[in-house]
mmCIF file of C-alpha atoms in Angstrom:
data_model
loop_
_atom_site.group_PDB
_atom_site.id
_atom_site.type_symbol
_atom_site.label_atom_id
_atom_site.label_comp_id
_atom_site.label_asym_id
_atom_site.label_seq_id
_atom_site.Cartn_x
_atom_site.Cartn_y
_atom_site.Cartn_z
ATOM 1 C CA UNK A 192 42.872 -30.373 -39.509
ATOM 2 C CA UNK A 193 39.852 -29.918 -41.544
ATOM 3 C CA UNK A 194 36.859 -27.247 -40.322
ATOM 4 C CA UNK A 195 34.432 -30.178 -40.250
ATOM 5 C CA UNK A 196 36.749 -32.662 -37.673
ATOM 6 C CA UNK A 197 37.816 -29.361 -35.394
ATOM 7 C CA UNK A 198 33.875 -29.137 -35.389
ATOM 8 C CA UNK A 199 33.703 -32.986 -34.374
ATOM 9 C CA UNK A 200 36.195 -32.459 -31.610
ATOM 10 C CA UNK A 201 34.605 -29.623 -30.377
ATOM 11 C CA UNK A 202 31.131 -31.256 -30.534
ATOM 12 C CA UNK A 203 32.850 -34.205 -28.402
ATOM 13 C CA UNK A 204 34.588 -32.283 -25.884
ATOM 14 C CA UNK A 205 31.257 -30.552 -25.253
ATOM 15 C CA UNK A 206 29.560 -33.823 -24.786
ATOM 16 C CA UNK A 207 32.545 -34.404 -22.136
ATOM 17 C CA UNK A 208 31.741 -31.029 -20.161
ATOM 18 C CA UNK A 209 28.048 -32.004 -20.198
ATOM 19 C CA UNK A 210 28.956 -35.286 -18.470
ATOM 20 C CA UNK A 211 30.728 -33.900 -16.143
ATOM 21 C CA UNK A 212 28.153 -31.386 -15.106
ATOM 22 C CA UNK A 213 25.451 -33.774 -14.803
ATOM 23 C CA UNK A 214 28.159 -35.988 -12.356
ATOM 24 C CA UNK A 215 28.299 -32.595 -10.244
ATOM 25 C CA UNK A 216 25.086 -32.794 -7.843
ATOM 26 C CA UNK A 217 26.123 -29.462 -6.209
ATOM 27 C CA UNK A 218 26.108 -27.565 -9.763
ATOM 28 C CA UNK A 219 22.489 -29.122 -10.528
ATOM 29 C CA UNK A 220 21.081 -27.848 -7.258
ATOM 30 C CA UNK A 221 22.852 -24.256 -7.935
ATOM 31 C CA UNK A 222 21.269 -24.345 -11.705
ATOM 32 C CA UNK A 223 17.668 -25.817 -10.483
ATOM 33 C CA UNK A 224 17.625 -23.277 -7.471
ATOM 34 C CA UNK A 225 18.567 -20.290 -9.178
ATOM 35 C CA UNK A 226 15.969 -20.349 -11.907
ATOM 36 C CA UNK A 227 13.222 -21.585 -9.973
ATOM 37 C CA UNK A 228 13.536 -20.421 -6.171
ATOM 38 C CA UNK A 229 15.321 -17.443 -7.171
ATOM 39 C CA UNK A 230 13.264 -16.288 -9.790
ATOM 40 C CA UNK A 231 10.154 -16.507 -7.589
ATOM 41 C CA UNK A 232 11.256 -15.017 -4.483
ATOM 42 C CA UNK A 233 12.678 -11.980 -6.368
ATOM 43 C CA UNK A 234 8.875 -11.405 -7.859
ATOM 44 C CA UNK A 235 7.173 -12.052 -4.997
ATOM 45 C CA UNK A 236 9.517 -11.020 -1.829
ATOM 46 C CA UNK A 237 10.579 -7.841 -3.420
ATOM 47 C CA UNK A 238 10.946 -5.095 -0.061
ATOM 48 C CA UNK A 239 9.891 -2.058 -1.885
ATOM 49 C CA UNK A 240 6.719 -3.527 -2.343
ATOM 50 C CA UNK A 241 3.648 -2.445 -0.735
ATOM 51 C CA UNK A 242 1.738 -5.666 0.140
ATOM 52 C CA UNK A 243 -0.316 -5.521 3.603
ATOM 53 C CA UNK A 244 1.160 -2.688 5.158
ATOM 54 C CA UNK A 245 -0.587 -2.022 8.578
ATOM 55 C CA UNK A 246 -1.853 1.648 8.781
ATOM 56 C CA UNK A 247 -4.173 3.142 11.393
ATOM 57 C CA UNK A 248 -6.324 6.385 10.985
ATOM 58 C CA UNK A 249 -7.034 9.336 13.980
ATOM 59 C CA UNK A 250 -10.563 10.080 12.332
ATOM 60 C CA UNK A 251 -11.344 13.498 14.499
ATOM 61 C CA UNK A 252 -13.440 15.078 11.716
ATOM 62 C CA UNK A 253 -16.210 12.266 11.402
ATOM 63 C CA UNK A 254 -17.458 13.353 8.285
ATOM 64 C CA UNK A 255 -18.419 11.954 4.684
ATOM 65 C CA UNK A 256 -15.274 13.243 3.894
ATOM 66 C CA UNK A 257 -12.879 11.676 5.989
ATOM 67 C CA UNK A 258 -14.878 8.233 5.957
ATOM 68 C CA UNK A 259 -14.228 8.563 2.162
ATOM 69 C CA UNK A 260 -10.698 9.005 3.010
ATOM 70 C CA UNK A 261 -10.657 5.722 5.585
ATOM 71 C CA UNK A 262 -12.248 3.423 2.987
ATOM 72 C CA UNK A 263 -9.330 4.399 0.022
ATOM 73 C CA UNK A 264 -7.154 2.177 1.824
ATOM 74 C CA UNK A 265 -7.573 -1.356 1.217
ATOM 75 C CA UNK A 266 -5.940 -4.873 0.165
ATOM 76 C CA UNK A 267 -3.663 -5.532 -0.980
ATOM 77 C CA UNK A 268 -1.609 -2.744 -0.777
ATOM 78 C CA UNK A 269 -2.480 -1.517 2.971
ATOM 79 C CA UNK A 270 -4.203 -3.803 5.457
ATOM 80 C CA UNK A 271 -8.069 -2.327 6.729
ATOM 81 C CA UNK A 272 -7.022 0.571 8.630
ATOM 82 C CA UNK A 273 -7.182 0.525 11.929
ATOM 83 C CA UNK A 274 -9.293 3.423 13.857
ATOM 84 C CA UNK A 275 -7.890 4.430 16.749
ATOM 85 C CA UNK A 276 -7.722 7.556 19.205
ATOM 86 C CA UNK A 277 -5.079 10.196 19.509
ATOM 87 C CA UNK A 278 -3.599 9.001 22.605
ATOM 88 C CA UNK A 279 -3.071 5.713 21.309
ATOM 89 C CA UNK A 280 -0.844 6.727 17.650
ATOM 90 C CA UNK A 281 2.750 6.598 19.996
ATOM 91 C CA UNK A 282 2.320 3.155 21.068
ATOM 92 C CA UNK A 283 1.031 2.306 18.283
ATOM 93 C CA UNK A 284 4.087 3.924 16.285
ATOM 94 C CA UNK A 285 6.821 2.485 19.077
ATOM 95 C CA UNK A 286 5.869 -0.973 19.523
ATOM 96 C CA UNK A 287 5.948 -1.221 15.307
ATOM 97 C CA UNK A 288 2.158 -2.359 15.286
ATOM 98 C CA UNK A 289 1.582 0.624 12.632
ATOM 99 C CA UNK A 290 3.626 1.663 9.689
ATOM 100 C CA UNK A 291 1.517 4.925 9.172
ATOM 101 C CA UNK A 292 -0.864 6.501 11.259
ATOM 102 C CA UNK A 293 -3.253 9.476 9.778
ATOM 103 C CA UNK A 294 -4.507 12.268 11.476
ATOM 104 C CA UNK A 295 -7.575 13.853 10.417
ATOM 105 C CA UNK A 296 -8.032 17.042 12.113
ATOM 106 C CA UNK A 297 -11.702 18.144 13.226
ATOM 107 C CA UNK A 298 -13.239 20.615 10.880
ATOM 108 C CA UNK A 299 -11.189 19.095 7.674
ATOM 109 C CA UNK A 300 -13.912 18.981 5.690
ATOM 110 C CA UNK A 301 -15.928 22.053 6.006
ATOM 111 C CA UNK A 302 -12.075 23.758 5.488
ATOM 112 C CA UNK A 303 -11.815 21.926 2.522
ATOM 113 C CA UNK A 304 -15.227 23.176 1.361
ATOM 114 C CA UNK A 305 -14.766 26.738 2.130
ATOM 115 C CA UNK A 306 -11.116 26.533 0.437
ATOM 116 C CA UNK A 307 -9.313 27.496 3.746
ATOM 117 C CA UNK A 308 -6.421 26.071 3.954
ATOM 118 C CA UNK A 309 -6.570 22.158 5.557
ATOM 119 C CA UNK A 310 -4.100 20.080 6.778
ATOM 120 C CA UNK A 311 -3.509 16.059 7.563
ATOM 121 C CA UNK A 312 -0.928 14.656 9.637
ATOM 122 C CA UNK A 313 1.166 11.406 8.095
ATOM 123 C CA UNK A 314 3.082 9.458 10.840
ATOM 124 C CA UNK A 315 5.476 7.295 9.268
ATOM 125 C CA UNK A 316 7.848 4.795 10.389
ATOM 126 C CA UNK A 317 10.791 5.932 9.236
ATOM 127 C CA UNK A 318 12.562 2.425 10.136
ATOM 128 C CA UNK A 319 10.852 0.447 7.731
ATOM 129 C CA UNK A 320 13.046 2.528 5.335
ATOM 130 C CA UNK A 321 11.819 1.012 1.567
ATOM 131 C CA UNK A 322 7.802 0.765 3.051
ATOM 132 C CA UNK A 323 8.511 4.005 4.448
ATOM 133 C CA UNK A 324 9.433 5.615 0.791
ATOM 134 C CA UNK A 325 6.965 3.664 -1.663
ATOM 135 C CA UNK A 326 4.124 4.656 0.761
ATOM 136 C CA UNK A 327 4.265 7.478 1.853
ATOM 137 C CA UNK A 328 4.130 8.816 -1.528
ATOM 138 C CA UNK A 329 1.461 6.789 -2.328
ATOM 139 C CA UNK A 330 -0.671 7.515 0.346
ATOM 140 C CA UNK A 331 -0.330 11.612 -0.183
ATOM 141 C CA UNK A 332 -1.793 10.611 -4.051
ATOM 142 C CA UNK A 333 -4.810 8.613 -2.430
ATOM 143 C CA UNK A 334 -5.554 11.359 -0.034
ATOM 144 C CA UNK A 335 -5.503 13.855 -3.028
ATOM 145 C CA UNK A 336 -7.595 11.826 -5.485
ATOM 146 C CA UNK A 337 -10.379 11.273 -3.232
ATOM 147 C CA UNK A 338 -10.393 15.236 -2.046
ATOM 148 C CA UNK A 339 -10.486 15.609 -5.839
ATOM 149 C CA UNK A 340 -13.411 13.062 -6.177
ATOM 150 C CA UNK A 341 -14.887 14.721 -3.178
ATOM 151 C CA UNK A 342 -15.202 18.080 -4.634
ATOM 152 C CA UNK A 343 -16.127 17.252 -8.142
ATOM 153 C CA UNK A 344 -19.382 15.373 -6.139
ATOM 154 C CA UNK A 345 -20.409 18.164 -4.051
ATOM 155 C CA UNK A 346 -19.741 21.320 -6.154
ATOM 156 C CA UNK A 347 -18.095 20.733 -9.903
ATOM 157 C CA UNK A 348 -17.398 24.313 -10.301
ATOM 158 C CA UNK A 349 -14.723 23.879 -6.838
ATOM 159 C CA UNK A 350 -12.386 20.706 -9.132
ATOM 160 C CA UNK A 351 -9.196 21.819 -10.528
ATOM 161 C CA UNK A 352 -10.382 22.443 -14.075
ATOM 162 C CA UNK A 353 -6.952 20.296 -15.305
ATOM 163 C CA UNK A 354 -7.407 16.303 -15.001
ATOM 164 C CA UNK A 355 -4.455 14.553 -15.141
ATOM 165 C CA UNK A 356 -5.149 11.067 -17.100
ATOM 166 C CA UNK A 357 -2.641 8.660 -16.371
ATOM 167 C CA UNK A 358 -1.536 5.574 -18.461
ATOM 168 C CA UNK A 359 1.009 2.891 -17.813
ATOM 169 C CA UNK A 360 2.653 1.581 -20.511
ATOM 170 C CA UNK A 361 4.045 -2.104 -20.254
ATOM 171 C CA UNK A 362 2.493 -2.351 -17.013
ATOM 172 C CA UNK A 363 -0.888 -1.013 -16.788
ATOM 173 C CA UNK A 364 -1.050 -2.722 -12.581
ATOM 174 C CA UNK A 365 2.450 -1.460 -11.750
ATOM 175 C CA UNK A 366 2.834 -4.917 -11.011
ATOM 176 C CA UNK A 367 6.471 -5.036 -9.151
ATOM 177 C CA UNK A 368 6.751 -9.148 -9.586
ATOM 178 C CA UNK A 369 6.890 -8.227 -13.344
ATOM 179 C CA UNK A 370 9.859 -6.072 -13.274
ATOM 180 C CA UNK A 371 11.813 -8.544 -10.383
ATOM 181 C CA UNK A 372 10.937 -12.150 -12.072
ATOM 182 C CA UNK A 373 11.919 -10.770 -15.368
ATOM 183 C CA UNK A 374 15.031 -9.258 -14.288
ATOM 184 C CA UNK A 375 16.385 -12.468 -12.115
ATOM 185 C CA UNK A 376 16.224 -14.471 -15.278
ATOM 186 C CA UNK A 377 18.840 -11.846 -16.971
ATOM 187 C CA UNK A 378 21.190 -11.833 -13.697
ATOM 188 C CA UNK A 379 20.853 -15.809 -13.432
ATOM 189 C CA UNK A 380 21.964 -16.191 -16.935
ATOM 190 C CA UNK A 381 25.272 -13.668 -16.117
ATOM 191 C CA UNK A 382 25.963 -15.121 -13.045
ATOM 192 C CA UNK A 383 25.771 -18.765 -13.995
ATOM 193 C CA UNK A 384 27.983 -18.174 -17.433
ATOM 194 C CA UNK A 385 30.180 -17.552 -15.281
ATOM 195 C CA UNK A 386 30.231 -20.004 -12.859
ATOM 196 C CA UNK A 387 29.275 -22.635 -14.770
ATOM 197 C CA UNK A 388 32.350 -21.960 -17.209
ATOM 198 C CA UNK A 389 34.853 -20.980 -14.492
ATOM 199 C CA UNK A 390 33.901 -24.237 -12.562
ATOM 200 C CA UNK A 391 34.591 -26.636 -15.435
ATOM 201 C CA UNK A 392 37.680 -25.357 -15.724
ATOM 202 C CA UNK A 393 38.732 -25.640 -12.055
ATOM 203 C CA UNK A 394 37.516 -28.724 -11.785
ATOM 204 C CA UNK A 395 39.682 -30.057 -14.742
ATOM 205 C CA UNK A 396 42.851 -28.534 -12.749
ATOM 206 C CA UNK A 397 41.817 -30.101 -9.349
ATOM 207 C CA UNK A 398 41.110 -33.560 -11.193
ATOM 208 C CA UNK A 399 44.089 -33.569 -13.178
ATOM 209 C CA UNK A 400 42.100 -34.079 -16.585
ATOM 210 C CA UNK A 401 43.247 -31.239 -17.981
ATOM 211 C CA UNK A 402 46.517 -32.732 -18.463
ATOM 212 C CA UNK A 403 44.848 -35.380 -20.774
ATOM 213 C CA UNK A 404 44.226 -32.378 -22.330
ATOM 214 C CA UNK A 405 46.823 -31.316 -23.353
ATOM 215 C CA UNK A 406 48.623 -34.392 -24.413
ATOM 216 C CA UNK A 407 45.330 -35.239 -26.917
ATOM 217 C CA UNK A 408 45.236 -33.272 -30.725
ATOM 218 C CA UNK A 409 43.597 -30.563 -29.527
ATOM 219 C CA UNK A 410 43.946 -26.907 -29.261
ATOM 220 C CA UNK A 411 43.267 -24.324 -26.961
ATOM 221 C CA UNK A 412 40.645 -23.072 -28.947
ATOM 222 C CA UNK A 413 39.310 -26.030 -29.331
ATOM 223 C CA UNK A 414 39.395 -26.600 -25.827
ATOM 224 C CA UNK A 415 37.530 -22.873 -25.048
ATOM 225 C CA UNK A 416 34.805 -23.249 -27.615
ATOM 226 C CA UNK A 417 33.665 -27.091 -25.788
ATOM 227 C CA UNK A 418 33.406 -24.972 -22.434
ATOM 228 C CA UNK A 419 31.488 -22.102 -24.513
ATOM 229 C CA UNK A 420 28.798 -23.851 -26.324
ATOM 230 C CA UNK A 421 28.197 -26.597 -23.752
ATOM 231 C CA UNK A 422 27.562 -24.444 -20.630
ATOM 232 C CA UNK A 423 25.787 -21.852 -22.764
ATOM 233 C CA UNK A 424 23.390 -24.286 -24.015
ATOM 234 C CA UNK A 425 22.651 -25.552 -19.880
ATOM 235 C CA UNK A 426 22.284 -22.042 -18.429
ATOM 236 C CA UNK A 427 19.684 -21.367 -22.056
ATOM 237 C CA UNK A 428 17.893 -24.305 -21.388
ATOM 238 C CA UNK A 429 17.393 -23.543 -17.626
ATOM 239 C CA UNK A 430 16.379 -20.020 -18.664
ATOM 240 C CA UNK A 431 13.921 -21.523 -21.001
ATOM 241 C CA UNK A 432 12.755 -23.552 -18.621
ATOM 242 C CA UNK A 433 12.196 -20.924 -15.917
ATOM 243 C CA UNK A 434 10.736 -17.987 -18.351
ATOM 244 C CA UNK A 435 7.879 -20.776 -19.749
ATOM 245 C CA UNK A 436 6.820 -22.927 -15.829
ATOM 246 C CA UNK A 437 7.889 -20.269 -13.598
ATOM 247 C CA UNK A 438 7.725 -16.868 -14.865
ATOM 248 C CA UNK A 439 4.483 -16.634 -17.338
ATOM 249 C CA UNK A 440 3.194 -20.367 -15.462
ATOM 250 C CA UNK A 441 3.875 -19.926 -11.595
ATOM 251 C CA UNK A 442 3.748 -16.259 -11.945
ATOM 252 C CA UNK A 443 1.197 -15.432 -14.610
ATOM 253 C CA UNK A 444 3.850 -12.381 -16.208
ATOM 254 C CA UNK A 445 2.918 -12.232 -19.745
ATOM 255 C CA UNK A 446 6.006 -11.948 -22.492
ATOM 256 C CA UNK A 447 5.368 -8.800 -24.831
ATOM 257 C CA UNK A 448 8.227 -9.826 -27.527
ATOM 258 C CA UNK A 449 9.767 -13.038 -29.061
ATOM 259 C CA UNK A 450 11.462 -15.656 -27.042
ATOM 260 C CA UNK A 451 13.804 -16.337 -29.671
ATOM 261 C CA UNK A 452 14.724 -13.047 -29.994
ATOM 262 C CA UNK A 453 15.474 -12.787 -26.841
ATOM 263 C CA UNK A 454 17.516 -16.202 -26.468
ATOM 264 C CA UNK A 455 19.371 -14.829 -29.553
ATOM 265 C CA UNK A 456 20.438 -11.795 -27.353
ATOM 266 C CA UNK A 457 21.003 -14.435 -24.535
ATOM 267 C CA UNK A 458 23.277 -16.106 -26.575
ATOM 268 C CA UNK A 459 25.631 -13.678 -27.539
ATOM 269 C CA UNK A 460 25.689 -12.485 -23.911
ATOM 270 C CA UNK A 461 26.612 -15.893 -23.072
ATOM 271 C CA UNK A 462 29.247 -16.167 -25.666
ATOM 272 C CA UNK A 463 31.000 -13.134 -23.822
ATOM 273 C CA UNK A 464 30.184 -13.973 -20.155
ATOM 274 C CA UNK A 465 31.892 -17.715 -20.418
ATOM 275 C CA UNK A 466 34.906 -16.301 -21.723
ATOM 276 C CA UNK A 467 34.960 -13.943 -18.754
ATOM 277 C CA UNK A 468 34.443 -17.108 -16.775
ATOM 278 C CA UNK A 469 37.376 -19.072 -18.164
ATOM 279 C CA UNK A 470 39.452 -15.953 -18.041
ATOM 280 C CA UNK A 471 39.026 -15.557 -14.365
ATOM 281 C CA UNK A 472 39.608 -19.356 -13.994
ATOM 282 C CA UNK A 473 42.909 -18.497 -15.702
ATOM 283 C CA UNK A 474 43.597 -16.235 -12.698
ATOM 284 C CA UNK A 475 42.626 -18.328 -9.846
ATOM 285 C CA UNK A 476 43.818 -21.297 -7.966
ATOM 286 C CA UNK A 477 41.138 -22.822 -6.424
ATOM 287 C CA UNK A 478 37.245 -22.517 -5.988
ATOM 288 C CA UNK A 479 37.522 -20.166 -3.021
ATOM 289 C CA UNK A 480 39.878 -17.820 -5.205
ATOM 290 C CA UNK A 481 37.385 -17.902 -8.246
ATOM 291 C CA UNK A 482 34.300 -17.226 -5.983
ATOM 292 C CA UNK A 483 36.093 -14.105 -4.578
ATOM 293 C CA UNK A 484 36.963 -13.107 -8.165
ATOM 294 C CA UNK A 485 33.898 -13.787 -9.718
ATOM 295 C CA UNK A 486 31.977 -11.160 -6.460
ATOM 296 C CA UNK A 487 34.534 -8.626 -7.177
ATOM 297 C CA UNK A 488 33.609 -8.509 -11.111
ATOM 298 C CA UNK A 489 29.904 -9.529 -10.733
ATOM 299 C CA UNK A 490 28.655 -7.406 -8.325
ATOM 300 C CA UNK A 491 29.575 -3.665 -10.292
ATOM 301 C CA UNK A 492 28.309 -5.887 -13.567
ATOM 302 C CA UNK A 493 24.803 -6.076 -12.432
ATOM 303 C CA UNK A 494 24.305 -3.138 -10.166
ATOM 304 C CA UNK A 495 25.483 -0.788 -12.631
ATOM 305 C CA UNK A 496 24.136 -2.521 -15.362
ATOM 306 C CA UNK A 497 20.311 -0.643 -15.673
ATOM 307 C CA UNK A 498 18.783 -3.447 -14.143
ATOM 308 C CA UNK A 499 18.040 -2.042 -10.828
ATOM 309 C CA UNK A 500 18.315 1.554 -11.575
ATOM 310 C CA UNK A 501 18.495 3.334 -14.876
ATOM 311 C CA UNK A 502 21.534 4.271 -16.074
ATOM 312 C CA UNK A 503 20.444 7.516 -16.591
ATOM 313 C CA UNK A 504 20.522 8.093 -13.072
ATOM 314 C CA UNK A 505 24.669 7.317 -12.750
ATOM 315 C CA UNK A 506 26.847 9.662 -13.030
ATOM 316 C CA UNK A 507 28.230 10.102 -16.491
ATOM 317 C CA UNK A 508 31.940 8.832 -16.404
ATOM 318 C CA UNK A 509 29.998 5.054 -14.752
ATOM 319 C CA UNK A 510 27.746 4.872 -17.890
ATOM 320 C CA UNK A 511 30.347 6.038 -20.157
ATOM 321 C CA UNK A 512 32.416 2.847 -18.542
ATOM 322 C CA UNK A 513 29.562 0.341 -18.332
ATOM 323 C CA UNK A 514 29.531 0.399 -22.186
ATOM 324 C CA UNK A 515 32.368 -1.973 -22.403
ATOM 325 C CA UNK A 516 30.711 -4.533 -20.162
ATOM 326 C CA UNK A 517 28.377 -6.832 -21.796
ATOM 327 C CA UNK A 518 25.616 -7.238 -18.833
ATOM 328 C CA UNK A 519 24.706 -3.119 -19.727
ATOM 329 C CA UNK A 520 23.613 -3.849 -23.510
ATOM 330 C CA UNK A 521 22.102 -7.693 -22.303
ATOM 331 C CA UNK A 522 19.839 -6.011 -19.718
ATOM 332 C CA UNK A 523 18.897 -3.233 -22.316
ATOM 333 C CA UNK A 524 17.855 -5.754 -24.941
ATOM 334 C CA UNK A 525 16.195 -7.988 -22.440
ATOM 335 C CA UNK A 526 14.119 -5.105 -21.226
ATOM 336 C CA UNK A 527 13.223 -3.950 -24.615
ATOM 337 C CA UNK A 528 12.273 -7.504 -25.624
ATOM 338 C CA UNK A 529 10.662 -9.062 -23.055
ATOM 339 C CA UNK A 530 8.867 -5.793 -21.414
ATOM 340 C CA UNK A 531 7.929 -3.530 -24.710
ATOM 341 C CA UNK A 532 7.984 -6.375 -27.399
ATOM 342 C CA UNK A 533 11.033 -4.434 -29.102
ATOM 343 C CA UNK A 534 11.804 -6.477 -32.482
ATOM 344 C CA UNK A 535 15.165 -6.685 -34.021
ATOM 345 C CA UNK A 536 15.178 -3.153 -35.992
ATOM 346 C CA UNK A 537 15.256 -1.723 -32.057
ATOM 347 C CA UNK A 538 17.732 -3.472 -30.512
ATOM 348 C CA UNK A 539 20.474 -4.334 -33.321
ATOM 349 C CA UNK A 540 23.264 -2.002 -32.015
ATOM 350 C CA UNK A 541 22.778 -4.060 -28.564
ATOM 351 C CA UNK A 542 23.168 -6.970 -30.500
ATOM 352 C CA UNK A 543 26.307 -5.419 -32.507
ATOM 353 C CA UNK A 544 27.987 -4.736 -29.320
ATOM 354 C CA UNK A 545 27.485 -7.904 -27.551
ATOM 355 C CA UNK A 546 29.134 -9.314 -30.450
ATOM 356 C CA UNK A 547 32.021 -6.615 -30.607
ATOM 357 C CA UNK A 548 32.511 -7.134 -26.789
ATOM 358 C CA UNK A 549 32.219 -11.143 -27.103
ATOM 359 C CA UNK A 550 34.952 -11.290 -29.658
ATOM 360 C CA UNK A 551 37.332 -9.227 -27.373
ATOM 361 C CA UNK A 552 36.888 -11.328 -24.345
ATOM 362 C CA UNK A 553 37.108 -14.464 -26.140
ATOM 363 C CA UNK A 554 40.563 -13.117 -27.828
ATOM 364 C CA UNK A 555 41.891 -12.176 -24.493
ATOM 365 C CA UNK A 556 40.536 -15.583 -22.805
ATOM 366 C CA UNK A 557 41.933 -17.599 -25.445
ATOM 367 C CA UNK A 558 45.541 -15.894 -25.023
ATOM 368 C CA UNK A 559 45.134 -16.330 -21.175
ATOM 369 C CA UNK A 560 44.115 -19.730 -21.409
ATOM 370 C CA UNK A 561 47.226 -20.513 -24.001
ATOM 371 C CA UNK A 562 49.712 -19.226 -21.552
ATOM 372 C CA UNK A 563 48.407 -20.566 -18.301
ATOM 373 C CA UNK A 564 47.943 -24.325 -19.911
ATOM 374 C CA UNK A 565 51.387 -23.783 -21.436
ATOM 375 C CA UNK A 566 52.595 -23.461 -18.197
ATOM 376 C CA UNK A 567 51.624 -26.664 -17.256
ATOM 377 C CA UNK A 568 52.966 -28.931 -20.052
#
């Protein structure tokens, strides 16, 4: 058979898988939802967030100081703080009305002034555990940059003589919907090459087409590449989609680096992932048996990929083992593309081992998928 017909019949078989999919109403609602729902409730729902968290202030100093102190906390990030007396900060605290409460003792300022030693109470509700974490960090830096402020208006000579000048690269807001939006695209595109891929191939089994299959001229390979390049081109598309109306549209998250770039990346990713996918359809029976595959294997891909904590921060025998999954180089690239407009001469070896790992999964697919349809002839 010459190159140019196995292309034809894998062009047509391609077609065949694309037909299929757009027949299969449940796969177009999981494809639509996950790159548009999805991607916006991850940016905008995201629970380590601080967006209008109720906080209520014991002001029993009354002074320019601690009014200074009451007016630091604003919208969005905390909701107008609430002034209330001492007697009041248990209820408050019990009944979940307040997430923090500050105390400001009496006499905080003139201690402050006469560099005695002063002291402010934080109340936290330690049940709203991720609130809880993000803020009360945050609030200990406001309290400290306005007693800084403070002092450098009443007596320069009292300010720490060291400034610290902070700058956020990437992100000058520290705006979290960049970081979540972004990073739902990259698990959407791993999680549907897999089902997408897996699903075709199940659904061949449980309509009996794949036994056309196999009494047509075509090969296994043949067969494997269809399912590669036709579901690959859907989930791109729908990532496409989703990065341009609801990510930088919807959203407003600028793109530092190139989109094709990126998609390039994407598609060796792909290349690797739908393998997986037909590889694990190999092993399973039915759609209930693939689903509980496809957890088992997705789950560890993503969480110990870098895309919700550094790898840095695993211990060193899980990074030295995520290297031989494909979602830990994808979400590297991704991040260096799309956050710090990395260009090719950056993120090469990601793209060498995406390749490297693609090839090997699509060798042991294809020698899966040889023996499991040979079974069936």
């Amino acid at each position: 058979m010459s190159p140019l017909h196995s292309l034809g019949t894998i062009r047509r078989l391609g077609v065949k898988e694309l037909w299929s999919l757009w027949r299969d109403p449940v796969m177009l609602v999981l494809i639509a939802f996950s790159f548009t729902v999805s991607v916006y409730t991850s940016a905008t729902a995201m629970p380590e967030t601080l967006h209008h968290v109720s906080i209520a202030i014991v002001d029993e100093d009354h002074t320019p100081l601690s009014r200074q102190i009451t007016a630091a906390f604003y919208p969005p990030q905390f909701l107008p703080p609430a002034l209330i007396g001492q007697e009041a900060v248990d209820p408050g605290l019990d009944i979940g009305r307040y997430s923090f409460v500050l105390n400001i003792p009496p006499d905080f300022q003139r201690d402050v002034l006469a560099g005695r030693p002063a002291e402010i109470q934080i109340n936290v509700d330690a049940t709203r555990m991720s609130q809880a974490f993000t803020g009360n960090g945050n609030i200990q830096q406001i309290i400290q940059g306005e007693i800084q402020a403070f002092l450098r208006g009443r007596n320069p000579a009292m300010a720490s003589p060291v400034e610290l000048s902070l700058r956020a690269r990437f992100n000058p807001a520290l705006e979290k919907a960049w970081f979540g939006s972004l990073m739902e695209i990259i698990n959407q595109i791993t999680m549907l090459s897999l089902i997408l891929t897996g699903a075709a191939l199940i659904r061949e089994r449980e309509h009996g087409t794949i036994e056309h299959l196999l009494v047509m001229p075509v090969t296994p390979a043949q067969i494997m590449l269809a399912k590669v390049w036709s579901m690959s081109l859907v989930v791109l598309l729908a990532a496409a989609l989703s990065l341009n109306g609801v990510v930088r549209g919807l959203l407003g998250v600028p793109i530092e680096g190139s989109l094709p770039l990126f998609f390039a990346g994407a598609g060796l990713h792909l290349f690797a992932m739908t393998a997986l996918g037909i590889y694990l359809a190999t092993l399973a029976r039915n759609m209930p048996q693939f689903g509980m595959l496809m957890i088992l294997i997705l789950l560890p891909l993503q969480m110990l990929s870098g895309g919700t904590t550094p790898r840095e921060s695993m211990p060193q025998l899980v990074q030295n083992l995520m290297l031989a999954a494909p979602t830990t180089h994808f979400v590297e690239l991704g991040q260096a593309i799309l956050y710090r407009g990395a260009g090719f001469d950056v993120v090469w070896p990601s793209f060498a081992a995406l390749l490297i790992i693609g090839s090997i999964m699509f060798h042991l697919s294809l020698r899966r998928f040889r023996s499991a349809i040979g079974s069936m002839a």
